[in-house]
Amino acid sequence: HVFDNDGNELPRGELGNLAIRLPLPPGALPTLYNNDERFVKGYLSKYPGYYDSGDAGFIDEDGYVSVMGRNTANWGTLL
């Protein structure tokens, strides 16, 4: 899914923040080593029900995901 900075889902073809719907597969990105609170704050809080990948991109009309780069606007929540 692709979201804008306010948490609104964007239509196909528009560039935004890539997020993955939860739950993730078992063992995939479960936490940060010794820092569960930072993991939740940095990856699970911005888009409830989704994992914030930290990547910018879009989904085209055929459903293919294109990752265009890192979304550096969110890095402050991860530090």
C-alpha angles and dihedrals in degrees: 000000000000122000136183120231091270093057097257116140112243126220121252114286096029120116116238146119115320117225134175121223115243142272099062119203114279111280094013113128095330098167146316115279109273093345115087092155093057090047092054092044095047103039112017107035105065097060110027111222093020139085110234105225094195089232130119120220147108142248115235128220091270093053097255116144118225117195109206100180145298120315099233092181089079099048094097091069091055097052 
